Amino acid sequence: MYPPPHTYAPVPAPRPPRRWWQHPALIITALVVLPPAGIALAWTGQWQRPQKILATVLSGVWFLIPLMSDPQEKTGAEAKPQAAAAASPSPAASTGPTPAPPPTPTPSAAPQMPEIVGRPFEEAERMVEALIDGELTARSAYSDVVLPAGYGQWAVCFQDIGAGAGLAPQQATPVAHVVAPGTGCPAAPGAELHPRPAVPTTVPTTAPAAPPTAARTTAPASDDDGTGGGGGSVSYRNCDAVRAAGAAPIRRGDPGYARHLDRDGDGVGCER
């Protein structure tokens, strides 16, 4: 008998050369550190199919464990604020003293009268009107001086409400006594700037009486209406002469009073 023919085993095909990303160490590291990338490298490598399936299962479980577990409890500095908040007592359980209520606001004090003596009336008026809802009234400090239309620059000599006194809303209007610029202040309000000369009440007995004819020739004609005006040896041509003599205003009964000096007929001539 002839011997059976020699059987030859099939020769396995040669494996392709291994790339660097197919190195087992690199694939295992990727499976642990970054499971999705490691699974992809495992299936492109030269491992056997059972090895690839096992590596895929283990790496997937390793990847899902952190996602499925509960978040870790906060420790250290993050846990301290929560612990302090839990330990702090609630406001209702506080046993401290009750805070005092805020003080009730008190009504503001009344404004005080400013010092206006020596100031022009316009400036003093603005100062007073800034404090109260009213006006400052002006009066002449001299009884024989009449205030003109514009007296804003007249100086204040006296004020009826002293400086520092309270100005209540219901209080009367403050009054300032003023004088013209360049004129001194009197000792008290109401004094006369040009005092009238004193009229003698008795005729000297030693002086001889003047004859009527002499009085008529020496005395100029007078416009007196005969109602008590003064004539005699004193007469004035006009009010300028009266003022020059310091007798303005001249009243009925004063020496030199005449009707032509009293235009309104009220008994007082040369008022202005």
Coordinates of C-alpha atoms in Angstrom, one line a residue:
M1 CA 0.0 0.0 0.0
Y2 CA 1.1 3.4 -0.7
P3 CA 1.4 5.8 2.2
P4 CA -1.4 8.5 2.4
P5 CA -0.5 11.6 0.8
H6 CA 1.0 14.3 3.1
T7 CA -1.5 16.8 4.2
Y8 CA -0.3 20.4 4.6
A9 CA -1.9 22.8 7.2
P10 CA -3.1 26.1 5.7
V11 CA -0.6 28.8 6.1
P12 CA -2.2 31.7 8.1
A13 CA -2.2 35.1 6.3
P14 CA 0.4 37.5 7.7
R15 CA -0.9 40.2 10.1
P16 CA -0.7 43.7 8.9
P17 CA 1.9 45.8 10.7
R18 CA 0.8 47.4 14.0
R19 CA 0.3 51.1 14.1
W20 CA 1.3 53.3 17.1
W21 CA -2.3 53.8 18.1
Q22 CA -2.8 50.0 18.2
H23 CA -0.3 49.5 21.0
P24 CA -2.0 47.6 23.9
A25 CA -0.6 50.0 26.5
L26 CA -2.1 53.0 24.8
I27 CA -5.4 51.3 24.4
I28 CA -5.6 50.2 28.0
T29 CA -4.7 53.8 29.2
A30 CA -7.4 55.3 27.0
L31 CA -10.0 52.8 28.3
V32 CA -9.3 53.9 31.9
V33 CA -8.8 57.6 31.4
L34 CA -11.2 58.3 28.5
P35 CA -13.5 55.3 28.0
P36 CA -15.2 56.4 24.7
A37 CA -11.8 57.0 23.0
G38 CA -10.4 53.7 24.5
I39 CA -13.3 51.7 23.2
A40 CA -12.8 53.1 19.7
L41 CA -9.1 52.3 19.8
A42 CA -9.8 48.8 21.1
W43 CA -12.0 48.0 18.1
T44 CA -9.4 49.3 15.6
G45 CA -6.6 47.4 17.2
Q46 CA -5.4 43.8 16.6
W47 CA -7.1 42.2 19.6
Q48 CA -9.3 39.2 19.3
R49 CA -13.1 39.8 19.2
P50 CA -13.7 38.4 22.7
Q51 CA -11.1 40.7 24.0
K52 CA -12.6 43.7 22.3
I53 CA -16.1 42.8 23.7
L54 CA -14.7 42.4 27.3
A55 CA -12.8 45.7 27.1
T56 CA -15.9 47.5 25.8
V57 CA -18.1 46.2 28.6
L58 CA -15.5 47.0 31.4
S59 CA -14.7 50.4 30.1
G60 CA -18.4 51.3 29.7
V61 CA -19.2 50.2 33.3
W62 CA -16.2 52.3 34.5
F63 CA -17.5 55.3 32.5
L64 CA -21.1 55.0 33.8
I65 CA -20.4 54.4 37.6
P66 CA -19.6 58.1 38.3
L67 CA -22.6 59.3 36.4
M68 CA -25.0 56.9 38.3
S69 CA -23.6 57.6 41.8
D70 CA -24.9 60.4 44.1
P71 CA -22.9 63.7 44.2
Q72 CA -20.4 63.8 46.9
E73 CA -21.2 65.7 50.0
K74 CA -19.6 69.1 50.3
T75 CA -16.7 69.3 52.7
G76 CA -14.3 71.9 54.0
A77 CA -15.0 75.6 53.2
E78 CA -18.1 74.8 51.1
A79 CA -19.8 73.1 54.1
K80 CA -19.0 75.9 56.6
P81 CA -21.6 78.5 55.4
Q82 CA -24.4 75.9 55.5
A83 CA -23.4 74.8 59.0
A84 CA -23.3 78.4 60.2
A85 CA -26.7 79.1 58.7
A86 CA -28.2 76.0 60.4
A87 CA -26.6 77.0 63.8
S88 CA -27.8 80.6 63.7
P89 CA -31.1 81.1 65.6
S90 CA -34.1 82.4 63.9
P91 CA -35.2 86.0 64.4
A92 CA -38.3 84.9 66.3
A93 CA -36.3 83.0 68.8
S94 CA -33.9 85.9 69.6
T95 CA -33.9 86.9 73.2
G96 CA -32.0 90.2 72.7
P97 CA -33.5 93.6 73.6
T98 CA -36.2 95.0 71.3
P99 CA -34.8 97.9 69.2
A100 CA -36.2 101.2 70.1
P101 CA -38.6 102.9 67.7
P102 CA -37.2 105.7 65.6
P103 CA -37.6 109.1 67.2
T104 CA -40.6 111.2 66.2
P105 CA -39.4 114.2 64.2
T106 CA -40.0 117.4 66.0
P107 CA -41.3 120.5 64.2
S108 CA -38.6 122.8 63.0
A109 CA -38.0 125.9 65.1
A110 CA -39.4 129.2 64.1
P111 CA -37.0 131.3 61.9
Q112 CA -35.1 134.0 63.7
M113 CA -35.0 137.7 62.9
P114 CA -31.7 138.6 61.3
E115 CA -29.6 141.7 62.1
I116 CA -30.5 144.3 59.5
V117 CA -29.4 147.5 61.2
G118 CA -26.9 149.4 59.0
R119 CA -27.9 147.5 55.8
P120 CA -29.7 149.1 52.8
F121 CA -33.4 148.5 53.0
E122 CA -33.4 146.4 49.7
E123 CA -30.9 143.9 51.2
A124 CA -32.7 143.8 54.6
E125 CA -36.0 143.2 52.8
R126 CA -34.6 140.2 50.9
M127 CA -33.1 138.7 54.1
V128 CA -36.5 138.9 55.9
E129 CA -38.6 137.6 52.9
A130 CA -36.3 134.6 52.7
L131 CA -37.3 133.5 56.2
I132 CA -41.0 134.3 56.4
D133 CA -43.9 134.6 54.0
G134 CA -44.3 138.3 54.5
E135 CA -42.8 141.7 53.8
L136 CA -40.5 144.1 55.7
T137 CA -42.2 147.5 56.2
A138 CA -40.2 150.7 55.9
R139 CA -40.8 153.9 57.9
S140 CA -38.8 157.1 58.1
A141 CA -36.7 157.3 61.2
Y142 CA -37.5 161.1 61.3
S143 CA -41.0 162.3 61.8
D144 CA -40.5 165.4 59.6
V145 CA -39.0 163.4 56.7
V146 CA -41.4 161.7 54.2
L147 CA -40.2 158.5 52.4
P148 CA -39.8 159.1 48.7
A149 CA -41.0 156.7 46.0
G150 CA -37.6 154.9 45.9
Y151 CA -36.0 154.2 49.2
G152 CA -34.3 150.9 48.6
Q153 CA -30.8 152.3 49.3
W154 CA -31.9 154.1 52.5
A155 CA -30.0 152.7 55.5
V156 CA -31.8 150.9 58.3
C157 CA -31.4 152.6 61.7
F158 CA -33.8 150.6 63.9
Q159 CA -35.7 147.3 63.7
D160 CA -38.8 146.8 65.8
I161 CA -38.1 143.0 66.2
G162 CA -34.6 142.4 67.7
A163 CA -32.1 140.2 66.0
G164 CA -32.4 136.6 67.1
A165 CA -36.1 136.8 68.0
G166 CA -38.4 134.2 66.6
L167 CA -40.6 135.0 63.6
A168 CA -43.8 133.2 64.1
P169 CA -46.1 132.9 61.0
Q170 CA -48.9 134.8 62.8
Q171 CA -46.6 137.6 64.0
A172 CA -47.0 141.2 62.7
T173 CA -45.0 142.4 59.8
P174 CA -41.5 143.5 60.9
V175 CA -40.8 147.3 60.6
A176 CA -37.5 148.9 59.7
H177 CA -36.9 152.6 60.4
V178 CA -34.7 154.1 57.6
V179 CA -32.8 157.3 56.8
A180 CA -31.5 158.8 53.6
P181 CA -28.0 158.0 52.5
G182 CA -25.5 160.3 54.2
T183 CA -28.0 161.2 57.0
G184 CA -27.2 160.2 60.5
C185 CA -29.5 158.1 62.6
P186 CA -31.6 159.8 65.4
A187 CA -31.4 158.9 69.0
A188 CA -34.8 157.2 68.7
P189 CA -37.4 156.7 66.0
G190 CA -39.7 159.6 65.5
A191 CA -37.3 162.4 66.2
E192 CA -37.2 165.6 64.0
L193 CA -34.4 166.1 61.6
H194 CA -35.1 169.9 61.5
P195 CA -36.6 171.0 64.9
R196 CA -39.0 173.9 64.6
P197 CA -38.0 177.2 66.4
A198 CA -39.8 177.7 69.7
V199 CA -42.7 180.2 69.5
P200 CA -42.6 182.8 72.4
T201 CA -45.8 182.5 74.5
T202 CA -45.5 186.1 76.0
V203 CA -44.6 189.4 74.6
P204 CA -41.9 191.3 76.6
T205 CA -43.5 194.1 78.6
T206 CA -40.5 196.4 78.0
A207 CA -40.7 196.3 74.2
P208 CA -42.9 199.1 72.9
A209 CA -45.7 198.1 70.7
A210 CA -45.2 198.9 67.0
P211 CA -47.7 201.2 65.5
P212 CA -50.0 199.6 63.0
T213 CA -48.8 201.7 60.2
A214 CA -45.3 200.6 60.7
A215 CA -46.3 197.0 60.8
R216 CA -48.1 197.4 57.5
T217 CA -45.2 199.1 55.8
T218 CA -42.5 196.6 57.0
A219 CA -44.4 193.4 56.7
P220 CA -44.9 192.1 53.1
A221 CA -48.3 191.0 51.9
S222 CA -49.4 187.6 53.1
D223 CA -51.6 185.0 51.5
D224 CA -53.0 184.0 54.9
D225 CA -56.7 183.2 54.8
G226 CA -57.1 184.6 58.3
T227 CA -57.7 181.2 59.9
G228 CA -54.8 181.5 62.4
G229 CA -51.8 181.8 60.1
G230 CA -48.8 183.7 61.2
G231 CA -47.9 186.9 59.5
G232 CA -46.1 189.8 61.3
S233 CA -42.5 190.3 60.6
V234 CA -41.8 186.8 59.3
S235 CA -42.8 185.8 55.8
Y236 CA -41.5 183.4 53.2
R237 CA -41.6 183.7 49.5
N238 CA -41.9 180.0 48.8
C239 CA -41.2 176.6 50.3
D240 CA -37.5 176.7 49.4
A241 CA -37.1 179.7 51.6
V242 CA -39.0 177.8 54.4
R243 CA -36.6 174.9 54.1
A244 CA -33.6 177.1 53.9
A245 CA -34.7 178.6 57.2
G246 CA -35.1 175.2 58.7
A247 CA -38.8 175.7 59.4
A248 CA -40.3 173.1 57.1
P249 CA -42.9 171.8 57.5
I250 CA -44.6 175.0 58.6
R251 CA -48.0 174.7 60.3
R252 CA -50.9 177.1 60.7
G253 CA -50.1 179.4 63.7
D254 CA -46.3 179.2 63.1
P255 CA -44.6 182.5 62.3
G256 CA -44.5 183.0 58.5
Y257 CA -47.3 180.6 57.7
A258 CA -49.3 181.7 54.6
R259 CA -51.9 180.2 52.4
H260 CA -49.7 180.1 49.3
L261 CA -47.3 177.7 51.3
D262 CA -50.1 175.3 52.1
R263 CA -51.4 174.1 48.7
D264 CA -53.7 171.3 49.9
G265 CA -55.1 173.5 52.7
D266 CA -54.6 170.9 55.5
G267 CA -52.9 173.4 57.8
V268 CA -49.4 172.1 57.2
G269 CA -47.3 173.7 54.5
C270 CA -44.1 172.7 52.7
E271 CA -44.5 169.1 53.6
R272 CA -42.3 167.7 50.8

